[in-house]
């Protein structure tokens, strides 16, 4: 005799393609003109194009494609330049993205002159570039803002606090390629299946643990940190808070990889300011803000130790910021040390 499970009230969406997921999001908003949907699917397409290039990165060297031109007579560019060109080219096609700001370009680039191109994109096309040649995970980070003023986009239009982001995401080119995205409510992860050429929903509704035991910081900067950071590291290393609080440390050196691990396992990632990087190293608009949005949507937090990342009013396109991302418990302790409430 066969027995039947009662039908679940909410069937698992595991295995859904990213394209279907994006379209379903549009269907939930009757009246939507499809421009936002179109922009998200363009970003998904860029991820496929970039992952295919990243997966051939080692071969390109072996086959001697690193000179000025390849055998087709095309100029061979560095991967971060190629990723940047891919994003700019694809985003300029469908007329939904008015302009983009990229880590690779000094100023903004106008992409669509149409008056109803009402979105702005910010991105770090290739994050962790120093890890490319040693075969360690790299990534792409992006955010979408709305263009609030008529006429051609200006740099000023991009200087919005992170809480104004409409969507944020990243792609990690790791042991597999994953696309992680939020529109502010939930965070979902899609794993790329190269045999079908699609991103499939593999991590539905990612929630960061309230507490985790991994911390990530580049300790070679220790002598240049302010005392609050040193006190925090001393505390986290010695686990003075009693049992269950023994931490271990990891540092990949690719924000996308360190943040991805932190999102899934909990704990904390930080790149504080120091005497050399006076306002931090990571960029507010296209590194810190997208991750801050993702961490908050997943139930975590993102701060400078003193203030919420998403509340910072940017003043420059490429401004840097002290960035700490993580589980609520670890961020609360971090904030206490940085602000001097705790010294232990
Ligand atoms: P990018 O490759 O986009 O310039 O970013 C590199 C960043 C970030 O990914 C990482 O967290 C950090 O640099 C690592 O810095 P250190 O080499 O100082 O550890
Ligand atoms: Mn980067
Ligand atoms: Mn980069």
Short mmCIF file of C-alpha atoms and ligand atoms in Angstrom, two decimals:
data_model
loop_
_atom_site.label_atom_id
_atom_site.label_comp_id
_atom_site.label_asym_id
_atom_site.label_seq_id
_atom_site.Cartn_x
_atom_site.Cartn_y
_atom_site.Cartn_z
CA UNK A 1 0.00 0.00 0.00
CA UNK A 2 1.31 3.39 -0.92
CA UNK A 3 1.15 6.10 1.70
CA UNK A 4 0.85 9.72 0.75
CA UNK A 5 2.49 12.62 2.55
CA UNK A 6 0.07 15.48 3.22
CA UNK A 7 0.65 18.19 0.64
CA UNK A 8 3.01 20.81 2.04
CA UNK A 9 1.46 24.26 2.33
CA UNK A 10 4.52 25.80 0.72
CA UNK A 11 6.26 23.53 -1.75
CA UNK A 12 10.04 23.76 -1.80
CA UNK A 13 11.29 25.86 -4.65
CA UNK A 14 14.63 24.11 -4.63
CA UNK A 15 15.95 23.67 -8.17
CA UNK A 16 14.00 26.62 -9.60
CA UNK A 17 16.03 28.48 -12.19
CA UNK A 18 17.17 32.01 -11.41
CA UNK A 19 15.31 33.24 -14.50
CA UNK A 20 12.00 31.75 -13.29
CA UNK A 21 12.62 33.09 -9.81
CA UNK A 22 13.19 36.59 -11.18
CA UNK A 23 10.06 36.38 -13.37
CA UNK A 24 7.95 35.16 -10.43
CA UNK A 25 9.13 38.20 -8.50
CA UNK A 26 7.76 40.40 -11.28
CA UNK A 27 4.45 38.54 -11.37
CA UNK A 28 4.02 39.32 -7.66
CA UNK A 29 3.97 42.99 -8.59
CA UNK A 30 1.16 43.50 -11.06
CA UNK A 31 1.75 46.68 -12.97
CA UNK A 32 5.53 46.25 -12.95
CA UNK A 33 6.89 47.15 -16.36
CA UNK A 34 9.51 44.45 -16.31
CA UNK A 35 12.49 46.81 -16.31
CA UNK A 36 13.75 45.71 -12.91
CA UNK A 37 13.23 42.07 -13.89
CA UNK A 38 15.10 42.68 -17.09
CA UNK A 39 17.99 44.28 -15.22
CA UNK A 40 18.24 41.33 -12.82
CA UNK A 41 18.30 38.86 -15.68
CA UNK A 42 20.99 40.90 -17.40
CA UNK A 43 23.09 40.61 -14.24
CA UNK A 44 22.45 36.87 -14.22
CA UNK A 45 23.63 36.70 -17.83
CA UNK A 46 26.80 38.64 -16.92
CA UNK A 47 27.49 36.11 -14.18
CA UNK A 48 27.31 33.28 -16.68
CA UNK A 49 29.64 35.07 -19.08
CA UNK A 50 32.12 35.94 -16.34
CA UNK A 51 32.06 32.47 -14.79
CA UNK A 52 32.81 30.90 -18.16
CA UNK A 53 35.83 33.22 -18.49
CA UNK A 54 36.96 32.63 -14.90
CA UNK A 55 36.82 28.86 -15.40
CA UNK A 56 39.29 29.20 -18.28
CA UNK A 57 41.61 31.58 -16.43
CA UNK A 58 44.40 29.04 -15.86
CA UNK A 59 44.17 27.71 -19.41
CA UNK A 60 44.50 31.17 -20.82
CA UNK A 61 47.94 31.35 -19.19
CA UNK A 62 48.98 27.84 -20.19
CA UNK A 63 48.04 28.54 -23.80
CA UNK A 64 49.94 31.75 -23.82
CA UNK A 65 46.94 34.04 -24.20
CA UNK A 66 48.38 36.62 -21.86
CA UNK A 67 50.19 38.71 -24.43
CA UNK A 68 48.74 41.78 -26.06
CA UNK A 69 46.64 39.87 -28.60
CA UNK A 70 45.22 36.36 -28.81
CA UNK A 71 45.13 34.14 -31.88
CA UNK A 72 41.92 35.79 -33.10
CA UNK A 73 43.83 39.06 -33.08
CA UNK A 74 41.74 40.35 -30.15
CA UNK A 75 43.33 42.15 -27.30
CA UNK A 76 43.55 39.97 -24.21
CA UNK A 77 42.52 41.89 -21.16
CA UNK A 78 43.03 41.28 -17.52
CA UNK A 79 40.11 39.41 -16.01
CA UNK A 80 38.88 42.36 -13.97
CA UNK A 81 38.85 44.54 -17.06
CA UNK A 82 37.02 41.84 -19.01
CA UNK A 83 34.44 41.42 -16.25
CA UNK A 84 33.94 45.19 -16.20
CA UNK A 85 33.50 45.33 -19.97
CA UNK A 86 31.03 42.43 -19.88
CA UNK A 87 28.87 44.20 -17.29
CA UNK A 88 28.96 47.53 -19.09
CA UNK A 89 28.21 45.96 -22.47
CA UNK A 90 25.32 43.76 -21.32
CA UNK A 91 23.76 46.43 -19.09
CA UNK A 92 23.75 48.98 -21.90
CA UNK A 93 21.61 46.72 -24.12
CA UNK A 94 18.06 46.77 -22.82
CA UNK A 95 17.64 50.35 -21.73
CA UNK A 96 16.73 49.82 -18.09
CA UNK A 97 20.05 50.87 -16.55
CA UNK A 98 20.70 54.60 -16.96
CA UNK A 99 24.27 54.53 -15.69
CA UNK A 100 26.79 52.44 -13.79
CA UNK A 101 29.57 53.07 -11.30
CA UNK A 102 32.35 50.50 -11.24
CA UNK A 103 35.47 49.94 -9.19
CA UNK A 104 37.33 49.82 -12.50
CA UNK A 105 36.29 53.28 -13.74
CA UNK A 106 37.07 56.64 -12.25
CA UNK A 107 33.74 58.21 -13.02
CA UNK A 108 30.24 56.95 -13.84
CA UNK A 109 29.38 55.59 -17.27
CA UNK A 110 26.11 56.57 -18.98
CA UNK A 111 24.53 53.44 -20.43
CA UNK A 112 21.00 54.23 -21.62
CA UNK A 113 19.80 57.70 -22.61
CA UNK A 114 16.09 56.65 -22.59
CA UNK A 115 14.07 58.79 -20.17
CA UNK A 116 12.51 55.69 -18.59
CA UNK A 117 15.87 54.05 -17.87
CA UNK A 118 15.34 54.52 -14.18
CA UNK A 119 17.95 52.31 -12.53
CA UNK A 120 21.57 52.80 -11.55
CA UNK A 121 24.03 49.94 -11.04
CA UNK A 122 27.10 49.84 -8.84
CA UNK A 123 29.59 46.99 -9.03
CA UNK A 124 32.95 45.53 -8.24
CA UNK A 125 33.32 43.42 -11.41
CA UNK A 126 36.06 41.18 -10.05
CA UNK A 127 36.67 41.07 -6.33
CA UNK A 128 39.80 39.40 -4.96
CA UNK A 129 41.87 39.95 -8.10
CA UNK A 130 45.11 39.15 -6.28
CA UNK A 131 43.77 35.60 -5.84
CA UNK A 132 43.16 34.91 -9.55
CA UNK A 133 46.62 33.62 -10.32
CA UNK A 134 46.73 31.31 -7.30
CA UNK A 135 43.39 29.65 -8.04
CA UNK A 136 41.53 30.93 -4.98
CA UNK A 137 37.88 32.01 -4.97
CA UNK A 138 37.04 35.38 -6.51
CA UNK A 139 33.72 37.14 -7.03
CA UNK A 140 31.53 39.91 -8.41
CA UNK A 141 29.51 42.31 -6.22
CA UNK A 142 26.59 44.47 -7.39
CA UNK A 143 23.85 46.79 -6.20
CA UNK A 144 20.86 48.46 -7.86
CA UNK A 145 19.63 51.94 -6.98
CA UNK A 146 16.82 53.97 -8.48
CA UNK A 147 17.57 57.08 -10.46
CA UNK A 148 15.56 59.70 -8.67
CA UNK A 149 16.02 62.70 -10.92
CA UNK A 150 15.08 63.22 -14.57
CA UNK A 151 17.72 63.86 -17.19
CA UNK A 152 21.09 62.20 -17.67
CA UNK A 153 22.44 60.51 -14.54
CA UNK A 154 25.16 62.32 -12.63
CA UNK A 155 27.69 61.18 -10.05
CA UNK A 156 25.52 62.86 -7.43
CA UNK A 157 22.66 60.43 -8.23
CA UNK A 158 24.85 57.58 -7.01
CA UNK A 159 25.61 59.14 -3.64
CA UNK A 160 22.69 57.50 -1.85
CA UNK A 161 22.97 55.73 1.50
CA UNK A 162 22.93 51.94 1.24
CA UNK A 163 19.46 51.70 2.77
CA UNK A 164 18.17 53.04 -0.58
CA UNK A 165 19.41 49.97 -2.48
CA UNK A 166 16.61 48.13 -4.30
CA UNK A 167 18.62 44.95 -4.67
CA UNK A 168 22.09 43.67 -3.94
CA UNK A 169 23.95 40.51 -4.72
CA UNK A 170 27.20 38.79 -5.38
CA UNK A 171 28.56 35.94 -7.42
CA UNK A 172 31.21 33.69 -5.95
CA UNK A 173 33.46 31.78 -8.33
CA UNK A 174 34.44 29.11 -5.83
CA UNK A 175 34.39 25.32 -5.83
CA UNK A 176 31.09 26.00 -7.57
CA UNK A 177 29.71 29.29 -8.87
CA UNK A 178 26.91 30.77 -6.77
CA UNK A 179 24.68 33.79 -7.30
CA UNK A 180 23.29 35.25 -4.06
CA UNK A 181 20.65 37.96 -4.17
CA UNK A 182 18.29 39.99 -2.02
CA UNK A 183 15.70 42.64 -2.71
CA UNK A 184 15.66 43.41 1.01
CA UNK A 185 13.23 40.76 2.29
CA UNK A 186 15.01 37.43 1.99
CA UNK A 187 18.34 36.25 0.70
CA UNK A 188 18.50 33.40 -1.80
CA UNK A 189 21.43 31.48 -3.26
CA UNK A 190 21.54 29.82 -6.68
CA UNK A 191 24.24 27.34 -7.71
CA UNK A 192 25.39 27.25 -11.31
CA UNK A 193 24.90 23.96 -13.09
CA UNK A 194 27.35 24.11 -16.00
CA UNK A 195 25.74 21.09 -17.68
CA UNK A 196 22.52 23.04 -18.30
CA UNK A 197 23.98 26.54 -18.15
CA UNK A 198 21.56 27.71 -15.45
CA UNK A 199 21.67 28.96 -11.88
CA UNK A 200 19.40 26.72 -9.77
CA UNK A 201 17.95 27.63 -6.38
CA UNK A 202 20.06 25.71 -3.85
CA UNK A 203 20.00 27.95 -0.73
CA UNK A 204 16.48 29.21 -0.18
CA UNK A 205 16.04 31.93 2.44
CA UNK A 206 19.57 32.08 3.85
CA UNK A 207 19.63 33.08 7.53
CA UNK A 208 22.94 33.87 9.20
CA UNK A 209 23.32 32.13 12.60
CA UNK A 210 22.85 34.48 15.59
CA UNK A 211 26.34 33.46 16.70
CA UNK A 212 29.28 31.81 14.97
CA UNK A 213 32.81 30.82 15.92
CA UNK A 214 34.84 32.04 12.94
CA UNK A 215 36.35 35.52 12.75
CA UNK A 216 38.15 37.03 9.77
CA UNK A 217 40.62 39.90 9.91
CA UNK A 218 44.02 40.54 8.32
CA UNK A 219 46.15 40.52 11.45
CA UNK A 220 49.24 41.74 9.64
CA UNK A 221 47.77 45.22 10.15
CA UNK A 222 47.75 44.83 13.94
CA UNK A 223 50.44 47.42 14.70
CA UNK A 224 48.49 50.04 12.77
CA UNK A 225 45.07 49.42 14.38
CA UNK A 226 43.42 51.64 16.94
CA UNK A 227 43.41 50.16 20.49
CA UNK A 228 39.71 49.11 20.31
CA UNK A 229 40.41 46.66 17.47
CA UNK A 230 43.45 45.24 19.26
CA UNK A 231 41.41 44.74 22.42
CA UNK A 232 38.68 43.02 20.44
CA UNK A 233 41.15 40.64 18.76
CA UNK A 234 42.79 39.84 22.11
CA UNK A 235 39.36 39.07 23.54
CA UNK A 236 38.26 36.91 20.63
CA UNK A 237 41.54 34.97 20.66
CA UNK A 238 41.47 34.16 24.33
CA UNK A 239 37.74 33.50 24.59
CA UNK A 240 37.45 35.18 27.96
CA UNK A 241 33.67 34.99 27.76
CA UNK A 242 33.62 31.40 28.97
CA UNK A 243 32.79 28.05 27.43
CA UNK A 244 31.40 27.89 23.92
CA UNK A 245 33.22 31.02 22.93
CA UNK A 246 36.37 29.64 21.43
CA UNK A 247 36.90 31.13 18.03
CA UNK A 248 38.98 30.16 15.05
CA UNK A 249 40.31 32.47 12.36
CA UNK A 250 40.12 32.49 8.54
CA UNK A 251 41.30 35.02 5.93
CA UNK A 252 40.90 34.31 2.22
CA UNK A 253 41.66 37.85 1.10
CA UNK A 254 38.62 37.94 -1.21
CA UNK A 255 35.78 39.86 0.43
CA UNK A 256 33.18 37.81 -1.47
CA UNK A 257 34.60 34.52 -0.17
CA UNK A 258 35.16 35.71 3.41
CA UNK A 259 31.69 37.26 3.53
CA UNK A 260 30.02 34.23 1.93
CA UNK A 261 31.50 31.92 4.56
CA UNK A 262 30.45 34.33 7.30
CA UNK A 263 26.90 34.48 5.92
CA UNK A 264 26.54 30.69 5.90
CA UNK A 265 28.45 29.83 9.08
CA UNK A 266 28.09 32.96 11.21
CA UNK A 267 30.82 34.81 13.08
CA UNK A 268 32.36 38.03 11.87
CA UNK A 269 34.37 39.54 9.02
CA UNK A 270 36.09 42.89 9.43
CA UNK A 271 38.43 45.18 7.53
CA UNK A 272 38.90 48.11 9.94
CA UNK A 273 40.68 51.35 9.25
CA UNK A 274 44.29 51.61 10.33
CA UNK A 275 47.18 54.06 10.09
CA UNK A 276 47.75 53.18 6.45
CA UNK A 277 44.13 52.76 5.32
CA UNK A 278 42.83 55.75 7.27
CA UNK A 279 39.19 55.30 6.33
CA UNK A 280 39.30 51.55 5.78
CA UNK A 281 40.18 49.65 2.63
CA UNK A 282 36.89 48.44 1.18
CA UNK A 283 34.69 50.66 -0.94
CA UNK A 284 31.38 51.87 0.44
CA UNK A 285 29.22 52.00 -2.69
CA UNK A 286 29.95 48.70 -4.39
CA UNK A 287 31.55 46.50 -1.71
CA UNK A 288 30.26 47.49 1.74
CA UNK A 289 26.68 48.56 0.93
CA UNK A 290 25.64 45.49 -1.10
CA UNK A 291 27.00 43.17 1.60
CA UNK A 292 25.44 45.25 4.37
CA UNK A 293 22.04 44.90 2.68
CA UNK A 294 22.50 41.14 2.29
CA UNK A 295 23.63 40.62 5.90
CA UNK A 296 20.77 42.64 7.35
CA UNK A 297 18.22 40.84 5.16
CA UNK A 298 19.65 37.52 6.39
CA UNK A 299 19.29 38.53 10.05
CA UNK A 300 22.85 39.73 10.62
CA UNK A 301 24.40 43.18 10.92
CA UNK A 302 26.92 45.47 9.22
CA UNK A 303 28.70 48.33 10.97
CA UNK A 304 31.85 50.42 11.14
CA UNK A 305 32.00 49.57 14.84
CA UNK A 306 30.37 52.92 15.45
CA UNK A 307 27.53 53.22 12.96
CA UNK A 308 25.29 51.21 10.67
CA UNK A 309 26.84 50.90 7.21
CA UNK A 310 23.50 51.38 5.42
CA UNK A 311 23.00 54.80 7.07
CA UNK A 312 26.25 56.36 5.85
CA UNK A 313 25.71 59.27 3.46
CA UNK A 314 28.35 58.82 0.74
CA UNK A 315 30.27 61.86 -0.42
CA UNK A 316 32.43 60.25 -3.12
CA UNK A 317 32.01 57.45 -5.63
CA UNK A 318 35.06 55.48 -4.53
CA UNK A 319 35.08 56.30 -0.85
CA UNK A 320 36.38 53.65 1.51
CA UNK A 321 34.91 52.52 4.79
CA UNK A 322 35.65 50.46 7.88
CA UNK A 323 33.48 47.38 7.31
CA UNK A 324 32.39 44.72 9.80
CA UNK A 325 29.82 42.10 8.74
CA UNK A 326 28.45 39.24 10.75
CA UNK A 327 26.17 37.56 13.25
CA UNK A 328 24.29 39.84 15.59
CA UNK A 329 26.14 38.59 18.70
CA UNK A 330 29.62 39.03 17.28
CA UNK A 331 28.81 42.45 15.82
CA UNK A 332 27.39 43.64 19.16
CA UNK A 333 30.62 42.67 20.97
CA UNK A 334 32.72 44.24 18.17
CA UNK A 335 30.81 47.54 18.43
CA UNK A 336 31.37 47.57 22.20
CA UNK A 337 35.13 47.18 21.79
CA UNK A 338 35.49 49.67 18.94
CA UNK A 339 33.48 52.34 20.74
CA UNK A 340 35.50 51.75 23.93
CA UNK A 341 32.54 50.49 26.01
CA UNK A 342 34.52 47.31 26.63
CA UNK A 343 38.26 46.81 27.00
CA UNK A 344 38.25 43.55 28.98
P1 LIG B 1 39.65 44.01 -5.23
O1 LIG B 1 40.26 42.75 -5.76
O2 LIG B 1 38.27 44.25 -5.81
O3 LIG B 1 40.53 45.21 -5.33
O4 LIG B 1 39.33 43.80 -3.67
C1 LIG B 1 40.31 43.23 -2.81
C2 LIG B 1 39.88 43.47 -1.39
C3 LIG B 1 38.89 42.45 -0.83
O5 LIG B 1 38.38 41.52 -1.68
C4 LIG B 1 39.66 41.78 0.29
O6 LIG B 1 38.82 41.57 1.40
C5 LIG B 1 40.77 42.74 0.60
O7 LIG B 1 41.02 43.45 -0.57
C6 LIG B 1 42.02 42.01 1.03
O8 LIG B 1 42.95 42.94 1.43
P2 LIG B 1 44.38 42.54 2.06
O9 LIG B 1 45.21 42.07 0.90
O10 LIG B 1 44.88 43.82 2.66
O11 LIG B 1 44.14 41.44 3.07
MN1 LIG B 2 36.87 44.24 -4.26
MN1 LIG B 3 37.73 44.50 -7.95
#
